[in-house]
Short mmCIF file of C-alpha atoms in Angstrom, two decimals:
data_model
loop_
_atom_site.label_atom_id
_atom_site.label_comp_id
_atom_site.label_asym_id
_atom_site.label_seq_id
_atom_site.Cartn_x
_atom_site.Cartn_y
_atom_site.Cartn_z
CA MET A 1 0.00 0.00 0.00
CA GLY A 2 1.01 3.61 -0.48
CA LYS A 3 1.76 6.11 2.25
CA TYR A 4 -1.73 7.60 2.41
CA CYS A 5 -3.48 4.24 2.73
CA ASP A 6 -0.94 3.19 5.35
CA ALA A 7 -1.42 6.42 7.31
CA ILE A 8 -5.20 6.08 7.29
CA ASP A 9 -5.05 2.42 8.29
CA ALA A 10 -2.65 3.18 11.15
CA ALA A 11 -4.79 5.96 12.59
CA PRO A 12 -7.44 5.27 15.25
CA ALA A 13 -10.82 4.67 13.61
CA ALA A 14 -12.25 7.90 14.99
CA GLU A 15 -9.41 9.91 13.40
CA ARG A 16 -9.45 8.46 9.88
CA TRP A 17 -11.98 10.81 8.28
CA LYS A 18 -10.19 13.81 9.77
CA LEU A 19 -6.92 12.56 8.31
CA ALA A 20 -8.41 11.80 4.87
CA ARG A 21 -10.16 15.16 4.75
CA GLY A 22 -6.88 16.87 5.52
CA PHE A 23 -5.20 15.09 2.61
CA ILE A 24 -8.03 16.18 0.27
CA TYR A 25 -7.15 19.82 0.87
CA SER A 26 -3.42 19.73 1.66
CA GLU A 27 -2.08 17.13 -0.78
CA PRO A 28 -4.83 16.54 -3.33
CA GLU A 29 -2.88 15.44 -6.39
CA PRO A 30 -0.80 12.59 -4.90
CA PHE A 31 -3.54 11.58 -2.47
CA PHE A 32 -6.16 11.25 -5.19
CA ALA A 33 -3.79 9.36 -7.49
CA GLU A 34 -2.99 6.81 -4.81
CA MET A 35 -6.59 6.35 -3.76
CA ARG A 36 -7.87 5.91 -7.33
CA ALA A 37 -5.19 3.24 -7.89
CA GLU A 38 -5.16 1.41 -4.57
CA ARG A 39 -8.39 2.14 -2.70
CA PRO A 40 -10.96 3.86 -4.92
CA VAL A 41 -13.66 3.19 -2.33
CA LEU A 42 -12.54 4.11 1.19
CA VAL A 43 -14.81 2.74 3.91
CA LEU A 44 -14.62 4.66 7.19
CA PRO A 45 -16.77 4.31 10.31
CA GLU A 46 -18.80 7.46 9.65
CA LEU A 47 -18.95 7.45 5.85
CA THR A 48 -17.65 5.98 2.60
CA LEU A 49 -15.58 7.91 0.05
CA ALA A 50 -15.48 7.33 -3.73
CA PHE A 51 -12.51 8.64 -5.72
CA ARG A 52 -12.92 7.41 -9.30
CA PHE A 53 -14.91 9.24 -11.94
CA THR A 54 -17.12 6.23 -12.67
CA ASP A 55 -18.27 5.96 -9.07
CA CYS A 56 -18.65 9.70 -8.48
CA ILE A 57 -20.81 10.10 -11.57
CA LEU A 58 -22.86 7.06 -10.51
CA VAL A 59 -23.52 8.62 -7.11
CA ALA A 60 -24.50 11.94 -8.70
CA ARG A 61 -26.79 10.55 -11.39
CA ARG A 62 -28.47 7.58 -9.70
CA HIS A 63 -30.75 9.59 -7.46
CA GLN A 64 -32.91 6.55 -6.65
CA ASP A 65 -29.86 4.91 -5.07
CA PHE A 66 -28.19 7.99 -3.56
CA GLY A 67 -30.40 10.73 -2.18
CA VAL A 68 -30.06 14.22 -0.71
CA ASP A 69 -31.53 13.25 2.66
CA ARG A 70 -29.00 15.36 4.57
CA TYR A 71 -30.35 18.56 3.05
CA LYS A 72 -33.84 18.01 4.45
CA PRO A 73 -33.13 19.27 8.01
CA LYS A 74 -31.56 22.40 6.50
CA GLN A 75 -33.90 23.15 3.59
CA GLY A 76 -37.22 21.62 4.58
CA ASP A 77 -39.65 21.15 1.67
CA TYR A 78 -37.53 23.03 -0.88
CA PHE A 79 -37.28 20.95 -4.06
CA MET A 80 -33.47 20.76 -3.89
CA ALA A 81 -33.88 18.75 -0.67
CA GLN A 82 -35.93 16.18 -2.60
CA ASP A 83 -35.01 13.64 -5.22
CA TRP A 84 -37.36 12.09 -7.78
CA THR A 85 -40.60 13.74 -6.59
CA ALA A 86 -43.39 15.64 -8.31
CA ASP A 87 -42.36 18.78 -6.43
CA HIS A 88 -38.78 18.52 -7.67
CA TRP A 89 -39.80 17.89 -11.28
CA ARG A 90 -42.39 20.67 -11.40
CA ASP A 91 -40.71 23.30 -9.24
CA LYS A 92 -37.32 23.13 -10.92
CA SER A 93 -38.96 23.31 -14.35
CA ILE A 94 -40.95 26.39 -13.40
CA MET A 95 -38.01 28.14 -11.78
CA ARG A 96 -35.80 27.51 -14.79
CA ALA A 97 -38.52 28.89 -17.03
CA ILE A 98 -38.83 32.15 -15.11
CA LEU A 99 -35.04 32.59 -15.10
CA ASP A 100 -35.34 32.82 -18.90
CA PHE A 101 -32.39 31.65 -20.96
CA GLU A 102 -32.88 34.63 -23.27
CA ASP A 103 -31.80 36.93 -20.43
CA VAL A 104 -28.29 35.45 -20.31
CA PRO A 105 -26.64 37.92 -22.77
CA ALA A 106 -28.14 40.87 -20.87
CA ILE A 107 -27.02 39.37 -17.55
CA ARG A 108 -23.49 38.95 -18.87
CA ALA A 109 -23.43 42.55 -20.09
CA PHE A 110 -24.68 43.69 -16.67
CA VAL A 111 -22.08 41.58 -14.87
CA GLY A 112 -19.31 43.01 -17.03
CA LYS A 113 -20.30 46.59 -16.37
CA ARG A 114 -20.96 46.04 -12.67
CA THR A 115 -17.58 44.35 -12.21
CA SER A 116 -15.81 47.11 -14.13
CA ASP A 117 -17.56 49.84 -12.13
CA ILE A 118 -16.57 48.23 -8.82
CA LEU A 119 -12.97 47.89 -9.96
CA ASP A 120 -12.91 51.52 -11.11
CA ALA A 121 -14.11 52.66 -7.69
CA ALA A 122 -11.55 50.48 -5.90
CA HIS A 123 -8.56 52.44 -7.31
CA GLY A 124 -6.17 49.55 -7.78
CA GLU A 125 -6.81 47.25 -4.80
CA ILE A 126 -9.77 45.20 -3.63
CA ASP A 127 -10.54 42.46 -1.13
CA ALA A 128 -12.53 40.40 -3.62
CA PRO A 129 -14.95 38.43 -1.40
CA LYS A 130 -15.78 41.53 0.64
CA LYS A 131 -16.25 44.00 -2.18
CA LEU A 132 -16.62 42.23 -5.53
CA THR A 133 -17.39 38.54 -5.83
CA ARG A 134 -20.50 38.74 -3.66
CA ALA A 135 -21.49 42.23 -4.76
CA VAL A 136 -21.79 41.35 -8.45
CA PRO A 137 -24.22 38.41 -8.06
CA ILE A 138 -26.16 40.50 -5.53
CA GLY A 139 -26.59 43.03 -8.32
CA VAL A 140 -27.96 40.29 -10.58
CA VAL A 141 -30.36 39.15 -7.85
CA ARG A 142 -31.61 42.72 -7.45
CA ASP A 143 -31.90 43.68 -11.11
CA PHE A 144 -32.88 40.40 -12.78
CA PHE A 145 -34.38 38.13 -10.13
CA GLY A 146 -36.78 40.64 -8.59
CA PHE A 147 -35.13 41.88 -5.38
CA ALA A 148 -34.75 45.49 -6.54
CA GLY A 149 -34.38 47.90 -3.63
CA THR A 150 -33.35 45.22 -1.12
CA ASP A 151 -30.42 46.04 1.17
CA PRO A 152 -27.37 44.28 -0.33
CA ALA A 153 -26.04 43.49 3.15
CA LYS A 154 -29.25 41.62 3.95
CA LEU A 155 -29.11 39.67 0.70
CA GLU A 156 -25.52 38.70 1.44
CA ALA A 157 -26.32 37.54 4.98
CA TRP A 158 -29.38 35.52 3.94
CA SER A 159 -27.43 33.68 1.27
CA TYR A 160 -24.37 33.20 3.48
CA TRP A 161 -26.09 31.56 6.46
CA ASN A 162 -28.23 29.26 4.33
CA GLN A 163 -25.19 28.07 2.38
CA GLN A 164 -23.17 27.71 5.57
CA ASP A 165 -25.75 25.46 7.20
CA ALA A 166 -26.62 23.33 4.16
CA PHE A 167 -23.14 22.73 2.77
CA HIS A 168 -20.64 23.38 5.59
CA ASN A 169 -22.47 22.37 8.77
CA GLN A 170 -23.23 18.70 8.23
CA PRO A 171 -22.86 16.39 11.26
CA GLN A 172 -19.94 13.93 10.90
CA ILE A 173 -18.90 15.44 7.56
CA ASP A 174 -17.91 18.98 8.56
CA ILE A 175 -15.86 17.94 11.56
CA GLN A 176 -13.90 21.20 11.63
CA VAL A 177 -16.97 23.31 12.55
CA THR A 178 -16.71 24.72 16.08
CA ASP A 179 -20.07 26.51 16.31
CA PRO A 180 -22.71 24.30 14.64
CA GLN A 181 -25.68 25.53 16.66
CA HIS A 182 -24.76 29.16 16.06
CA ILE A 183 -24.84 28.49 12.32
CA VAL A 184 -28.26 26.85 12.63
CA ASP A 185 -29.57 29.76 14.68
CA GLU A 186 -28.30 32.29 12.14
CA ARG A 187 -29.87 30.34 9.29
CA VAL A 188 -33.22 30.21 11.08
CA LYS A 189 -33.04 33.95 11.77
CA ALA A 190 -32.05 34.67 8.17
CA ASN A 191 -34.93 32.63 6.79
CA LYS A 192 -37.50 34.41 8.97
CA GLU A 193 -36.27 37.76 7.69
CA LEU A 194 -36.09 36.49 4.11
CA ALA A 195 -39.64 35.09 4.24
CA ILE A 196 -41.09 38.39 5.50
CA HIS A 197 -39.15 40.41 2.95
CA THR A 198 -40.04 38.08 0.08
CA GLY A 199 -43.71 38.27 1.06
CA LEU A 200 -43.55 42.05 0.77
CA ILE A 201 -41.88 41.79 -2.63
CA LEU A 202 -44.55 39.39 -3.86
CA ALA A 203 -47.31 41.73 -2.70
CA LYS A 204 -45.67 44.62 -4.49
CA ARG A 205 -45.17 42.64 -7.70
CA TRP A 206 -48.79 41.44 -7.55
CA LEU A 207 -49.99 45.04 -7.24
CA GLN A 208 -47.81 46.12 -10.14
CA ALA A 209 -48.99 43.26 -12.36
CA ARG A 210 -52.69 43.07 -11.47
CA ILE A 211 -53.62 46.65 -10.61
CA LEU A 212 -51.09 48.85 -12.37
CA PHE A 213 -50.71 46.49 -15.36
CA GLN A 214 -46.94 46.80 -15.34
CA LYS A 215 -45.16 44.00 -17.19
CA ARG A 216 -41.87 43.88 -15.33
CA SER A 217 -39.36 41.39 -16.72
CA ASP A 218 -37.68 40.14 -13.53
CA SER A 219 -38.07 36.53 -12.41
CA VAL A 220 -40.38 37.23 -9.47
CA SER A 221 -42.73 39.27 -11.66
CA ARG A 222 -42.85 36.44 -14.20
CA LEU A 223 -43.72 34.01 -11.41
CA VAL A 224 -46.50 36.28 -10.10
CA ARG A 225 -48.03 36.57 -13.58
CA LEU A 226 -47.79 32.81 -14.08
CA GLN A 227 -49.45 32.15 -10.73
CA ALA A 228 -52.25 34.57 -11.62
CA THR A 229 -53.15 32.55 -14.74
CA GLY A 230 -53.85 29.46 -12.66
CA ALA A 231 -51.27 27.49 -14.63
CA ILE A 232 -49.55 26.74 -11.33
CA ARG A 233 -51.18 26.41 -7.94
CA TRP A 234 -48.49 27.15 -5.42
CA GLY A 235 -49.27 28.09 -1.86
CA LEU A 236 -47.44 30.99 -0.24
CA ALA A 237 -44.90 28.74 1.48
CA LYS A 238 -43.83 27.15 -1.81
CA ILE A 239 -43.51 30.54 -3.51
CA LEU A 240 -41.38 31.83 -0.63
CA PHE A 241 -39.14 28.73 -0.75
CA ASN A 242 -38.53 29.03 -4.47
CA VAL A 243 -38.06 32.79 -4.66
CA GLY A 244 -35.69 32.65 -1.71
CA GLY A 245 -33.80 29.87 -3.45
CA LEU A 246 -32.93 32.22 -6.32
CA LEU A 247 -31.02 34.42 -3.91
CA ILE A 248 -29.51 31.68 -1.78
CA GLY A 249 -28.13 29.78 -4.74
CA ALA A 250 -26.66 32.76 -6.55
CA VAL A 251 -24.52 34.82 -4.21
CA GLU A 252 -22.25 32.63 -2.10
CA THR A 253 -21.74 29.96 -4.76
CA THR A 254 -20.68 32.53 -7.35
CA SER A 255 -18.24 34.08 -4.91
CA HIS A 256 -16.68 30.70 -4.10
CA VAL A 257 -16.23 29.72 -7.72
CA VAL A 258 -14.76 33.04 -8.89
CA ASN A 259 -12.18 33.10 -6.10
CA TYR A 260 -11.09 29.50 -6.64
CA ALA A 261 -10.79 30.02 -10.40
CA MET A 262 -8.64 33.11 -9.87
CA GLN A 263 -6.46 31.27 -7.36
CA GLU A 264 -5.77 28.42 -9.78
CA LEU A 265 -5.02 30.66 -12.76
CA ALA A 266 -2.61 32.71 -10.64
CA ARG A 267 -0.70 29.51 -9.79
CA ARG A 268 -0.04 28.90 -13.50
CA PRO A 269 2.04 31.69 -15.08
CA ASP A 270 1.71 30.41 -18.66
CA GLN A 271 -2.07 30.01 -18.45
CA TRP A 272 -2.36 33.32 -16.61
CA ALA A 273 -0.59 35.10 -19.47
CA ALA A 274 -2.66 33.34 -22.12
CA ALA A 275 -5.89 34.07 -20.24
CA LYS A 276 -5.00 37.77 -20.07
CA VAL A 277 -4.48 37.83 -23.84
CA ALA A 278 -7.86 36.17 -24.35
CA ALA A 279 -9.51 38.59 -21.91
CA LEU A 280 -8.18 41.59 -23.80
CA SER A 281 -9.23 40.15 -27.16
CA GLY A 282 -12.92 40.48 -26.31
CA ASP A 283 -13.54 36.91 -27.50
CA THR A 284 -15.46 35.38 -24.61
CA ALA A 285 -15.57 31.97 -26.29
CA ALA A 286 -11.76 31.94 -26.22
CA PHE A 287 -11.56 33.21 -22.64
CA ASP A 288 -14.22 31.27 -20.74
CA PRO A 289 -12.56 27.82 -21.02
CA PHE A 290 -9.58 29.12 -19.02
CA VAL A 291 -11.90 29.65 -16.06
CA PHE A 292 -13.68 26.31 -16.34
CA GLU A 293 -10.44 24.35 -16.75
CA ALA A 294 -9.01 26.15 -13.71
CA LEU A 295 -12.05 24.99 -11.75
CA ARG A 296 -11.46 21.40 -12.83
CA PHE A 297 -8.16 21.55 -10.98
CA ASN A 298 -9.43 23.70 -8.11
CA PRO A 299 -13.16 23.21 -7.57
CA ALA A 300 -14.96 25.32 -5.02
CA PHE A 301 -16.52 22.14 -3.60
CA SER A 302 -14.09 19.21 -3.48
CA TYR A 303 -16.80 16.67 -2.74
CA PHE A 304 -20.55 16.24 -2.43
CA PHE A 305 -22.48 13.99 -0.08
CA ARG A 306 -25.39 11.64 -0.55
CA THR A 307 -27.22 8.99 1.50
CA CYS A 308 -27.41 5.45 0.14
CA HIS A 309 -31.00 4.23 -0.32
CA ARG A 310 -30.47 0.67 -1.50
CA PRO A 311 -27.52 -1.73 -1.72
CA THR A 312 -25.22 -0.52 -4.50
CA TRP A 313 -21.80 -1.67 -5.68
CA LEU A 314 -19.05 0.90 -6.11
CA ALA A 315 -15.91 -0.01 -8.09
CA ALA A 316 -18.03 -2.88 -9.42
CA GLY A 317 -16.17 -5.51 -11.41
CA THR A 318 -12.80 -4.62 -9.89
CA PRO A 319 -10.80 -6.11 -7.01
CA HIS A 320 -11.76 -3.00 -5.01
CA ALA A 321 -15.55 -3.52 -5.25
CA VAL A 322 -17.57 -2.49 -2.20
CA GLU A 323 -21.29 -2.93 -1.68
CA VAL A 324 -22.60 0.21 0.03
CA GLN A 325 -25.54 -0.36 2.35
CA PRO A 326 -28.67 1.79 2.86
CA GLY A 327 -28.20 4.63 5.32
CA THR A 328 -24.50 5.05 4.53
CA THR A 329 -23.29 8.59 3.93
CA VAL A 330 -21.30 8.54 0.69
CA ILE A 331 -18.76 11.25 -0.13
CA ALA A 332 -18.15 11.49 -3.88
CA VAL A 333 -14.78 13.22 -4.18
CA ALA A 334 -15.42 15.29 -7.29
CA ALA A 335 -11.98 16.90 -7.14
CA SER A 336 -10.48 13.43 -7.65
CA ALA A 337 -13.00 12.43 -10.32
CA MET A 338 -12.06 15.47 -12.41
CA ARG A 339 -8.40 14.31 -12.42
CA ASP A 340 -9.22 10.75 -13.45
CA ALA A 341 -7.70 9.76 -16.81
CA GLU A 342 -10.70 7.51 -17.36
CA ALA A 343 -12.80 10.60 -18.16
CA PHE A 344 -10.16 13.30 -18.75
CA PRO A 345 -7.32 12.26 -21.09
CA ASP A 346 -3.95 13.55 -19.90
CA PRO A 347 -5.66 14.95 -16.78
CA GLY A 348 -2.59 16.79 -15.53
CA SER A 349 -2.45 19.07 -18.55
CA PHE A 350 -4.31 22.39 -18.60
CA ASP A 351 -6.49 21.96 -21.71
CA THR A 352 -8.99 24.68 -22.62
CA GLY A 353 -10.45 22.46 -25.32
CA ARG A 354 -12.13 20.07 -22.89
CA ALA A 355 -15.91 19.62 -22.85
CA LEU A 356 -17.74 20.63 -19.68
CA SER A 357 -20.26 17.81 -19.62
CA ASP A 358 -18.22 15.53 -17.34
CA CYS A 359 -17.11 18.23 -14.90
CA PHE A 360 -18.69 18.59 -11.47
CA THR A 361 -18.25 22.37 -11.17
CA PHE A 362 -21.99 23.06 -11.34
CA GLY A 363 -23.21 19.64 -10.27
CA GLN A 364 -24.38 16.58 -12.15
CA GLY A 365 -27.61 14.73 -12.62
CA LEU A 366 -30.89 15.65 -10.98
CA HIS A 367 -29.24 18.20 -8.70
CA GLU A 368 -27.32 20.13 -11.32
CA CYS A 369 -27.25 23.86 -10.57
CA LEU A 370 -30.63 25.50 -11.21
CA GLY A 371 -29.05 28.55 -12.85
CA ILE A 372 -26.23 26.77 -14.67
CA GLN A 373 -26.59 28.82 -17.87
CA ILE A 374 -26.39 32.05 -15.90
CA ALA A 375 -23.34 30.72 -14.03
CA TYR A 376 -21.66 29.86 -17.33
CA ALA A 377 -21.88 33.56 -18.21
CA MET A 378 -21.51 35.30 -14.86
CA VAL A 379 -18.50 33.47 -13.41
CA PRO A 380 -16.06 33.87 -16.31
CA GLU A 381 -17.18 37.44 -16.97
CA ILE A 382 -16.19 38.56 -13.47
CA VAL A 383 -12.75 36.97 -13.93
CA ARG A 384 -12.41 38.37 -17.45
CA GLN A 385 -13.05 41.94 -16.38
CA CYS A 386 -10.37 41.62 -13.70
CA LEU A 387 -7.74 40.22 -16.06
CA ARG A 388 -8.35 43.08 -18.49
CA ARG A 389 -6.84 45.47 -15.93
CA PRO A 390 -3.15 46.28 -16.52
CA GLY A 391 -0.87 44.65 -13.97
CA PHE A 392 -3.73 42.75 -12.35
CA ALA A 393 -2.64 40.00 -9.92
CA PRO A 394 -3.51 38.60 -6.50
CA ALA A 395 -1.52 40.35 -3.78
CA GLY A 396 -1.80 37.62 -1.16
CA GLU A 397 -3.23 34.21 -0.43
CA LEU A 398 -6.87 33.24 -0.51
CA ALA A 399 -8.07 33.11 3.11
CA LEU A 400 -10.99 30.95 4.20
CA GLU A 401 -13.33 31.42 7.14
CA ARG A 402 -15.86 28.70 7.93
CA SER A 403 -14.55 26.91 4.82
CA VAL A 404 -15.47 29.70 2.38
CA PRO A 405 -13.44 32.47 0.70
CA GLU A 406 -13.50 35.50 2.98
CA HIS A 407 -10.38 37.49 2.05
CA TYR A 408 -8.41 37.62 -1.19
CA VAL A 409 -6.66 40.89 -2.06
CA TRP A 410 -6.20 41.73 -5.75
CA ARG A 411 -4.17 44.66 -7.12
CA TRP A 412 -3.68 46.29 -10.50
CA ASP A 413 -2.15 49.39 -12.04
CA VAL A 414 -4.20 52.57 -12.05
#
């Protein structure tokens, strides 16, 4: 066995997940390579980890066998906390419809201008998570999703605490969390405020649509008009869940992804220089793949978690086969899957010609990102506007707090 397998085996059972998790973040490349070769399914007392692409994609796409049960205590009846249900099928379809694919070019233009304006006002230095990478998606939420006039600080807090609790405050998985109940309390508080505020927005949009006959084009207004036709019959709670989900899913996730993409590009001088040339060319089709390939190497979320529903073989047909039993928490290590030569030829090379369909950056299967087409435009455009600045470069290291990007100083010539 290799050194990582030996180290995990030698550790007390209660310490093995902590040790493996540390390797995921501190020594990803050699750790993943060894695990894919020698122990592609790692069975630990608390959970089971999958490292190969084949198994990670199986876990993501076979929602009957691997469900999102762990989201339920955090997200209640929201469709993303469900698997193959009528609510999930219907609600996601409706929400994607009101996001409107045709809006994507206008959203990208807005993101470009908003990013540029923030950089202009920053005069050559910015702490990106604090001033830019959350602020830009908040602008999209306000101008395109229907939250116009809402305090940006409130929008940021509501998104932050929901994401913290759902993705970074999971018992047994997020073992580094020191204040789990505080996070829960803040999420509950945030959701009460968000529900009241969203109710007021809905009342305003209803008045504008039904009494003043204003045909606003934001997502909430579209939803109100659709509800008024009787084509959908959502109660208030469902409307609040889904409208709130637009905000929660947009802000923190965008900030994570932009910061991780920038971090990876900055580590690669040749790709950094080529990306800057592409950014200045104005050809977004040439530029965007730099961002997505950077995220293959440095994803914002290194793994995702599911709960096994029925006996399922991982690494089937190999000497490493393991039958996972119902109730088992399964960690699909997407960061390893995206470096697996089985799906990504010559995985160690930075190749902007790769297809995105096998990447896990915006999810896979039933739980793929609701706003994936908006993310495809918004994320690279924020990075592109930054790289267009003369002398632009990170001035320090990316700093995490509660597992998310909280400080990352960028500088450029003025």
